[in-house]
Amino acid sequence: MIIYREVAVLKNKIAETRQYGKTIGLVPTMGALHSGHISLISASIKKCDITVCSIFVNPTQFNDPTDFEKYPDNISNDILMLENSGCDILFLPSVTEIYPAGTDRQNHYDIGELEYIFEGKYRPGHFQGVCQVVHRLLDIVDPHYLFMGQKDYQQCQVIMRLVQIIKCRAEVIIVKTVRENSGLAMSSRNLRLTEEQKKSAAGIFKMLMYIKNNFTTIPIPQINIYATDYLLTNGFQKVDYVAIADADTLHPVNDLSEAARLVALAAAFIGEVRLIDNMVLTD
Ligand code: PAF
């Protein structure tokens, strides 16, 4: 695996790769890699000739500065995991390489309601920051395919909107969430949970399974209340939301007739750690 830190040098390599007709896959990450990220790398290796993983903790997507400061940094382990996964290129830029003109936002990306609902409501500005950095990474790497994890369902919808807005030629590939045996979705935030908290955290998956098994027979407003109560009585201290939404627009629904494809989405706290998860209900 070759590590590039400078945009100009990576761009030369990418131009050369494209000249030889090779396909390029991009896996953008913020490091603290786990098997969820490695499944994205594996999907890219399977589909593309060259896989580029970026590790960049993007300051512009953190609405909470302490979250940014506390973001786990484990770069030597990340490099080892990427080497073992067969990744070809690691892009490890500095903030000035990504934002030479500073971190202020030049663009507002019109992602519609996605900006303000669910994660957008609780993390104002977050998705604009995600769009800003992914736009920049797409410009630099110019991949054929962009691999995103389904764990961040709303982010996937945002990125699909972004590639349309910026008329990017990359195809977005969404890779299924990797879970621990308990059902807990792999996440860098799990590192901040104690073993006991991890056991409780699996409750979010059990709750989503409950919704999946019952959403056709229990009215949606009622099922949302049951699900919230379940979390609060099973180790979660605070629930930001549990909702069923249109799987494509993420517009919340109160009745099955309101959308053809549905997804259940949840965000809740165990101690100080905020976990999110989702499940597509209509496969
Ligand atoms: O999902 C993440 O890790 C980040 O939001 C991403 C897509 C790498 C952009 O910084």
PDB file of N, CA and C in Angstrom, residues 140-215:
ATOM      1  N   ILE A 140     -10.604  15.201  -5.976  1.00  0.00           N
ATOM      2  CA  ILE A 140      -9.193  14.786  -5.950  1.00  0.00           C
ATOM      3  C   ILE A 140      -9.021  13.383  -6.543  1.00  0.00           C
ATOM      4  N   VAL A 141      -9.863  12.451  -6.083  1.00  0.00           N
ATOM      5  CA  VAL A 141      -9.643  11.033  -6.429  1.00  0.00           C
ATOM      6  C   VAL A 141     -10.345  10.658  -7.736  1.00  0.00           C
ATOM      7  N   ASP A 142     -11.384  11.374  -8.086  1.00  0.00           N
ATOM      8  CA  ASP A 142     -12.131  11.126  -9.325  1.00  0.00           C
ATOM      9  C   ASP A 142     -12.404   9.623  -9.517  1.00  0.00           C
ATOM     10  N   PRO A 143     -13.068   9.000  -8.529  1.00  0.00           N
ATOM     11  CA  PRO A 143     -13.242   7.542  -8.602  1.00  0.00           C
ATOM     12  C   PRO A 143     -14.376   7.141  -9.545  1.00  0.00           C
ATOM     13  N   HIS A 144     -14.348   5.889  -9.974  1.00  0.00           N
ATOM     14  CA  HIS A 144     -15.498   5.339 -10.713  1.00  0.00           C
ATOM     15  C   HIS A 144     -16.615   4.982  -9.724  1.00  0.00           C
ATOM     16  N   TYR A 145     -16.214   4.508  -8.540  1.00  0.00           N
ATOM     17  CA  TYR A 145     -17.188   4.074  -7.532  1.00  0.00           C
ATOM     18  C   TYR A 145     -16.828   4.677  -6.170  1.00  0.00           C
ATOM     19  N   LEU A 146     -17.885   5.036  -5.454  1.00  0.00           N
ATOM     20  CA  LEU A 146     -17.713   5.584  -4.101  1.00  0.00           C
ATOM     21  C   LEU A 146     -18.445   4.641  -3.146  1.00  0.00           C
ATOM     22  N   PHE A 147     -17.734   4.101  -2.168  1.00  0.00           N
ATOM     23  CA  PHE A 147     -18.320   3.094  -1.278  1.00  0.00           C
ATOM     24  C   PHE A 147     -18.697   3.729   0.063  1.00  0.00           C
ATOM     25  N   MET A 148     -19.975   3.567   0.444  1.00  0.00           N
ATOM     26  CA  MET A 148     -20.481   4.155   1.689  1.00  0.00           C
ATOM     27  C   MET A 148     -21.179   3.057   2.501  1.00  0.00           C
ATOM     28  N   GLY A 149     -21.106   3.174   3.832  1.00  0.00           N
ATOM     29  CA  GLY A 149     -21.708   2.154   4.704  1.00  0.00           C
ATOM     30  C   GLY A 149     -23.158   2.477   5.040  1.00  0.00           C
ATOM     31  N   GLN A 150     -23.990   1.458   4.981  1.00  0.00           N
ATOM     32  CA  GLN A 150     -25.423   1.641   5.251  1.00  0.00           C
ATOM     33  C   GLN A 150     -25.706   2.039   6.701  1.00  0.00           C
ATOM     34  N   LYS A 151     -24.757   1.779   7.572  1.00  0.00           N
ATOM     35  CA  LYS A 151     -24.911   2.158   8.985  1.00  0.00           C
ATOM     36  C   LYS A 151     -25.307   3.637   9.102  1.00  0.00           C
ATOM     37  N   ASP A 152     -24.688   4.477   8.261  1.00  0.00           N
ATOM     38  CA  ASP A 152     -25.042   5.899   8.245  1.00  0.00           C
ATOM     39  C   ASP A 152     -26.038   6.111   7.096  1.00  0.00           C
ATOM     40  N   TYR A 153     -27.253   5.648   7.309  1.00  0.00           N
ATOM     41  CA  TYR A 153     -28.241   5.590   6.223  1.00  0.00           C
ATOM     42  C   TYR A 153     -28.527   6.975   5.637  1.00  0.00           C
ATOM     43  N   GLN A 154     -28.718   7.934   6.543  1.00  0.00           N
ATOM     44  CA  GLN A 154     -29.060   9.289   6.063  1.00  0.00           C
ATOM     45  C   GLN A 154     -27.878   9.885   5.289  1.00  0.00           C
ATOM     46  N   GLN A 155     -26.659   9.604   5.782  1.00  0.00           N
ATOM     47  CA  GLN A 155     -25.476  10.091   5.068  1.00  0.00           C
ATOM     48  C   GLN A 155     -25.441   9.511   3.642  1.00  0.00           C
ATOM     49  N   CYS A 156     -25.809   8.238   3.505  1.00  0.00           N
ATOM     50  CA  CYS A 156     -25.833   7.626   2.161  1.00  0.00           C
ATOM     51  C   CYS A 156     -26.800   8.380   1.250  1.00  0.00           C
ATOM     52  N   GLN A 157     -27.986   8.732   1.783  1.00  0.00           N
ATOM     53  CA  GLN A 157     -28.976   9.461   0.974  1.00  0.00           C
ATOM     54  C   GLN A 157     -28.427  10.840   0.605  1.00  0.00           C
ATOM     55  N   VAL A 158     -27.752  11.474   1.565  1.00  0.00           N
ATOM     56  CA  VAL A 158     -27.170  12.803   1.323  1.00  0.00           C
ATOM     57  C   VAL A 158     -26.125  12.713   0.201  1.00  0.00           C
ATOM     58  N   ILE A 159     -25.289  11.692   0.272  1.00  0.00           N
ATOM     59  CA  ILE A 159     -24.206  11.568  -0.723  1.00  0.00           C
ATOM     60  C   ILE A 159     -24.785  11.254  -2.110  1.00  0.00           C
ATOM     61  N   MET A 160     -25.860  10.475  -2.138  1.00  0.00           N
ATOM     62  CA  MET A 160     -26.476  10.200  -3.450  1.00  0.00           C
ATOM     63  C   MET A 160     -27.020  11.498  -4.055  1.00  0.00           C
ATOM     64  N   ARG A 161     -27.539  12.362  -3.179  1.00  0.00           N
ATOM     65  CA  ARG A 161     -28.029  13.670  -3.638  1.00  0.00           C
ATOM     66  C   ARG A 161     -26.837  14.535  -4.081  1.00  0.00           C
ATOM     67  N   LEU A 162     -25.760  14.485  -3.292  1.00  0.00           N
ATOM     68  CA  LEU A 162     -24.573  15.297  -3.605  1.00  0.00           C
ATOM     69  C   LEU A 162     -24.025  14.965  -5.002  1.00  0.00           C
ATOM     70  N   VAL A 163     -23.895  13.675  -5.318  1.00  0.00           N
ATOM     71  CA  VAL A 163     -23.279  13.330  -6.619  1.00  0.00           C
ATOM     72  C   VAL A 163     -24.142  13.841  -7.783  1.00  0.00           C
ATOM     73  N   GLN A 164     -25.472  13.907  -7.542  1.00  0.00           N
ATOM     74  CA  GLN A 164     -26.355  14.493  -8.577  1.00  0.00           C
ATOM     75  C   GLN A 164     -26.100  15.996  -8.679  1.00  0.00           C
ATOM     76  N   ILE A 165     -26.055  16.674  -7.512  1.00  0.00           N
ATOM     77  CA  ILE A 165     -25.910  18.135  -7.489  1.00  0.00           C
ATOM     78  C   ILE A 165     -24.614  18.560  -8.185  1.00  0.00           C
ATOM     79  N   ILE A 166     -23.529  17.858  -7.877  1.00  0.00           N
ATOM     80  CA  ILE A 166     -22.222  18.285  -8.422  1.00  0.00           C
ATOM     81  C   ILE A 166     -21.931  17.591  -9.762  1.00  0.00           C
ATOM     82  N   LYS A 167     -22.914  16.830 -10.253  1.00  0.00           N
ATOM     83  CA  LYS A 167     -22.783  16.125 -11.544  1.00  0.00           C
ATOM     84  C   LYS A 167     -21.500  15.280 -11.581  1.00  0.00           C
ATOM     85  N   CYS A 168     -21.337  14.503 -10.517  1.00  0.00           N
ATOM     86  CA  CYS A 168     -20.147  13.659 -10.411  1.00  0.00           C
ATOM     87  C   CYS A 168     -20.409  12.349 -11.142  1.00  0.00           C
ATOM     88  N   ARG A 169     -19.375  11.825 -11.823  1.00  0.00           N
ATOM     89  CA  ARG A 169     -19.607  10.599 -12.605  1.00  0.00           C
ATOM     90  C   ARG A 169     -19.474   9.327 -11.765  1.00  0.00           C
ATOM     91  N   ALA A 170     -19.077   9.462 -10.500  1.00  0.00           N
ATOM     92  CA  ALA A 170     -18.919   8.260  -9.665  1.00  0.00           C
ATOM     93  C   ALA A 170     -20.278   7.646  -9.320  1.00  0.00           C
ATOM     94  N   GLU A 171     -20.278   6.311  -9.261  1.00  0.00           N
ATOM     95  CA  GLU A 171     -21.504   5.609  -8.827  1.00  0.00           C
ATOM     96  C   GLU A 171     -21.374   5.306  -7.332  1.00  0.00           C
ATOM     97  N   VAL A 172     -22.439   5.605  -6.582  1.00  0.00           N
ATOM     98  CA  VAL A 172     -22.396   5.345  -5.129  1.00  0.00           C
ATOM     99  C   VAL A 172     -22.825   3.900  -4.876  1.00  0.00           C
ATOM    100  N   ILE A 173     -21.983   3.169  -4.145  1.00  0.00           N
ATOM    101  CA  ILE A 173     -22.317   1.784  -3.784  1.00  0.00           C
ATOM    102  C   ILE A 173     -22.509   1.750  -2.269  1.00  0.00           C
ATOM    103  N   ILE A 174     -23.688   1.261  -1.855  1.00  0.00           N
ATOM    104  CA  ILE A 174     -23.963   1.199  -0.415  1.00  0.00           C
ATOM    105  C   ILE A 174     -23.742  -0.230   0.081  1.00  0.00           C
ATOM    106  N   VAL A 175     -22.915  -0.326   1.104  1.00  0.00           N
ATOM    107  CA  VAL A 175     -22.522  -1.654   1.606  1.00  0.00           C
ATOM    108  C   VAL A 175     -23.223  -1.900   2.950  1.00  0.00           C
ATOM    109  N   LYS A 176     -23.762  -3.131   3.072  1.00  0.00           N
ATOM    110  CA  LYS A 176     -24.561  -3.489   4.255  1.00  0.00           C
ATOM    111  C   LYS A 176     -23.792  -3.297   5.572  1.00  0.00           C
ATOM    112  N   THR A 177     -24.519  -2.977   6.609  1.00  0.00           N
ATOM    113  CA  THR A 177     -23.925  -2.776   7.940  1.00  0.00           C
ATOM    114  C   THR A 177     -23.317  -4.083   8.468  1.00  0.00           C
ATOM    115  N   VAL A 178     -22.114  -3.976   9.013  1.00  0.00           N
ATOM    116  CA  VAL A 178     -21.500  -5.142   9.662  1.00  0.00           C
ATOM    117  C   VAL A 178     -21.830  -5.062  11.150  1.00  0.00           C
ATOM    118  N   ARG A 179     -22.273  -6.204  11.706  1.00  0.00           N
ATOM    119  CA  ARG A 179     -22.703  -6.224  13.111  1.00  0.00           C
ATOM    120  C   ARG A 179     -21.886  -7.219  13.924  1.00  0.00           C
ATOM    121  N   GLU A 180     -21.782  -6.932  15.217  1.00  0.00           N
ATOM    122  CA  GLU A 180     -21.190  -7.917  16.120  1.00  0.00           C
ATOM    123  C   GLU A 180     -22.209  -9.048  16.293  1.00  0.00           C
ATOM    124  N   ASN A 181     -21.794 -10.162  16.932  1.00  0.00           N
ATOM    125  CA  ASN A 181     -22.726 -11.286  17.131  1.00  0.00           C
ATOM    126  C   ASN A 181     -23.983 -10.848  17.864  1.00  0.00           C
ATOM    127  N   SER A 182     -23.836  -9.878  18.759  1.00  0.00           N
ATOM    128  CA  SER A 182     -24.981  -9.390  19.543  1.00  0.00           C
ATOM    129  C   SER A 182     -25.962  -8.596  18.687  1.00  0.00           C
ATOM    130  N   GLY A 183     -25.543  -8.206  17.475  1.00  0.00           N
ATOM    131  CA  GLY A 183     -26.386  -7.364  16.617  1.00  0.00           C
ATOM    132  C   GLY A 183     -25.932  -5.911  16.616  1.00  0.00           C
ATOM    133  N   LEU A 184     -25.061  -5.544  17.568  1.00  0.00           N
ATOM    134  CA  LEU A 184     -24.582  -4.152  17.641  1.00  0.00           C
ATOM    135  C   LEU A 184     -23.822  -3.793  16.358  1.00  0.00           C
ATOM    136  N   ALA A 185     -24.240  -2.678  15.734  1.00  0.00           N
ATOM    137  CA  ALA A 185     -23.584  -2.245  14.492  1.00  0.00           C
ATOM    138  C   ALA A 185     -22.166  -1.783  14.801  1.00  0.00           C
ATOM    139  N   MET A 186     -21.205  -2.178  13.969  1.00  0.00           N
ATOM    140  CA  MET A 186     -19.818  -1.736  14.147  1.00  0.00           C
ATOM    141  C   MET A 186     -19.757  -0.223  13.994  1.00  0.00           C
ATOM    142  N   SER A 187     -19.066   0.420  14.914  1.00  0.00           N
ATOM    143  CA  SER A 187     -18.930   1.869  14.852  1.00  0.00           C
ATOM    144  C   SER A 187     -17.690   2.271  15.645  1.00  0.00           C
ATOM    145  N   SER A 188     -17.032   3.325  15.182  1.00  0.00           N
ATOM    146  CA  SER A 188     -15.844   3.808  15.913  1.00  0.00           C
ATOM    147  C   SER A 188     -16.237   4.250  17.313  1.00  0.00           C
ATOM    148  N   ARG A 189     -17.488   4.678  17.471  1.00  0.00           N
ATOM    149  CA  ARG A 189     -17.950   5.137  18.791  1.00  0.00           C
ATOM    150  C   ARG A 189     -18.042   4.005  19.806  1.00  0.00           C
ATOM    151  N   ASN A 190     -18.139   2.739  19.339  1.00  0.00           N
ATOM    152  CA  ASN A 190     -18.245   1.617  20.275  1.00  0.00           C
ATOM    153  C   ASN A 190     -17.007   1.530  21.171  1.00  0.00           C
ATOM    154  N   LEU A 191     -15.885   2.095  20.682  1.00  0.00           N
ATOM    155  CA  LEU A 191     -14.645   2.092  21.477  1.00  0.00           C
ATOM    156  C   LEU A 191     -14.833   2.829  22.786  1.00  0.00           C
ATOM    157  N   ARG A 192     -15.816   3.714  22.813  1.00  0.00           N
ATOM    158  CA  ARG A 192     -16.033   4.516  24.033  1.00  0.00           C
ATOM    159  C   ARG A 192     -17.002   3.843  25.001  1.00  0.00           C
ATOM    160  N   LEU A 193     -17.491   2.640  24.653  1.00  0.00           N
ATOM    161  CA  LEU A 193     -18.442   1.936  25.534  1.00  0.00           C
ATOM    162  C   LEU A 193     -17.704   0.938  26.423  1.00  0.00           C
ATOM    163  N   THR A 194     -18.170   0.786  27.680  1.00  0.00           N
ATOM    164  CA  THR A 194     -17.634  -0.280  28.536  1.00  0.00           C
ATOM    165  C   THR A 194     -18.272  -1.596  28.064  1.00  0.00           C
ATOM    166  N   GLU A 195     -17.741  -2.723  28.538  1.00  0.00           N
ATOM    167  CA  GLU A 195     -18.291  -4.033  28.145  1.00  0.00           C
ATOM    168  C   GLU A 195     -19.775  -4.121  28.508  1.00  0.00           C
ATOM    169  N   GLU A 196     -20.102  -3.590  29.703  1.00  0.00           N
ATOM    170  CA  GLU A 196     -21.493  -3.623  30.174  1.00  0.00           C
ATOM    171  C   GLU A 196     -22.382  -2.785  29.253  1.00  0.00           C
ATOM    172  N   GLN A 197     -21.890  -1.595  28.903  1.00  0.00           N
ATOM    173  CA  GLN A 197     -22.660  -0.702  28.022  1.00  0.00           C
ATOM    174  C   GLN A 197     -22.838  -1.328  26.638  1.00  0.00           C
ATOM    175  N   LYS A 198     -21.802  -2.052  26.204  1.00  0.00           N
ATOM    176  CA  LYS A 198     -21.876  -2.699  24.878  1.00  0.00           C
ATOM    177  C   LYS A 198     -23.027  -3.700  24.826  1.00  0.00           C
ATOM    178  N   LYS A 199     -23.209  -4.414  25.967  1.00  0.00           N
ATOM    179  CA  LYS A 199     -24.305  -5.402  26.033  1.00  0.00           C
ATOM    180  C   LYS A 199     -25.641  -4.684  25.877  1.00  0.00           C
ATOM    181  N   SER A 200     -25.794  -3.558  26.597  1.00  0.00           N
ATOM    182  CA  SER A 200     -27.048  -2.794  26.494  1.00  0.00           C
ATOM    183  C   SER A 200     -27.219  -2.229  25.094  1.00  0.00           C
ATOM    184  N   ALA A 201     -26.091  -1.806  24.481  1.00  0.00           N
ATOM    185  CA  ALA A 201     -26.157  -1.145  23.166  1.00  0.00           C
ATOM    186  C   ALA A 201     -26.785  -2.039  22.105  1.00  0.00           C
ATOM    187  N   ALA A 202     -26.649  -3.361  22.286  1.00  0.00           N
ATOM    188  CA  ALA A 202     -27.246  -4.283  21.312  1.00  0.00           C
ATOM    189  C   ALA A 202     -28.765  -4.170  21.316  1.00  0.00           C
ATOM    190  N   GLY A 203     -29.331  -3.528  22.343  1.00  0.00           N
ATOM    191  CA  GLY A 203     -30.783  -3.330  22.428  1.00  0.00           C
ATOM    192  C   GLY A 203     -31.326  -2.545  21.250  1.00  0.00           C
ATOM    193  N   ILE A 204     -30.514  -1.710  20.650  1.00  0.00           N
ATOM    194  CA  ILE A 204     -30.973  -0.889  19.522  1.00  0.00           C
ATOM    195  C   ILE A 204     -31.291  -1.804  18.324  1.00  0.00           C
ATOM    196  N   PHE A 205     -30.470  -2.847  18.157  1.00  0.00           N
ATOM    197  CA  PHE A 205     -30.709  -3.810  17.068  1.00  0.00           C
ATOM    198  C   PHE A 205     -31.964  -4.642  17.372  1.00  0.00           C
ATOM    199  N   LYS A 206     -32.107  -5.057  18.646  1.00  0.00           N
ATOM    200  CA  LYS A 206     -33.285  -5.864  19.025  1.00  0.00           C
ATOM    201  C   LYS A 206     -34.544  -5.041  18.796  1.00  0.00           C
ATOM    202  N   MET A 207     -34.479  -3.761  19.126  1.00  0.00           N
ATOM    203  CA  MET A 207     -35.631  -2.872  18.935  1.00  0.00           C
ATOM    204  C   MET A 207     -35.961  -2.739  17.438  1.00  0.00           C
ATOM    205  N   LEU A 208     -34.928  -2.620  16.604  1.00  0.00           N
ATOM    206  CA  LEU A 208     -35.170  -2.505  15.149  1.00  0.00           C
ATOM    207  C   LEU A 208     -35.778  -3.801  14.598  1.00  0.00           C
ATOM    208  N   MET A 209     -35.321  -4.935  15.135  1.00  0.00           N
ATOM    209  CA  MET A 209     -35.896  -6.229  14.722  1.00  0.00           C
ATOM    210  C   MET A 209     -37.372  -6.313  15.137  1.00  0.00           C
ATOM    211  N   TYR A 210     -37.657  -5.779  16.322  1.00  0.00           N
ATOM    212  CA  TYR A 210     -39.046  -5.752  16.800  1.00  0.00           C
ATOM    213  C   TYR A 210     -39.901  -4.952  15.814  1.00  0.00           C
ATOM    214  N   ILE A 211     -39.382  -3.804  15.381  1.00  0.00           N
ATOM    215  CA  ILE A 211     -40.134  -2.977  14.421  1.00  0.00           C
ATOM    216  C   ILE A 211     -40.325  -3.767  13.125  1.00  0.00           C
ATOM    217  N   LYS A 212     -39.241  -4.383  12.655  1.00  0.00           N
ATOM    218  CA  LYS A 212     -39.325  -5.126  11.383  1.00  0.00           C
ATOM    219  C   LYS A 212     -40.383  -6.231  11.462  1.00  0.00           C
ATOM    220  N   ASN A 213     -40.452  -6.884  12.621  1.00  0.00           N
ATOM    221  CA  ASN A 213     -41.396  -7.996  12.757  1.00  0.00           C
ATOM    222  C   ASN A 213     -42.832  -7.543  12.997  1.00  0.00           C
ATOM    223  N   ASN A 214     -43.036  -6.272  13.359  1.00  0.00           N
ATOM    224  CA  ASN A 214     -44.377  -5.840  13.768  1.00  0.00           C
ATOM    225  C   ASN A 214     -44.954  -4.655  13.010  1.00  0.00           C
ATOM    226  N   PHE A 215     -44.175  -4.065  12.094  1.00  0.00           N
ATOM    227  CA  PHE A 215     -44.641  -2.791  11.516  1.00  0.00           C
ATOM    228  C   PHE A 215     -45.890  -2.939  10.643  1.00  0.00           C
TER     229      PHE A 215
END
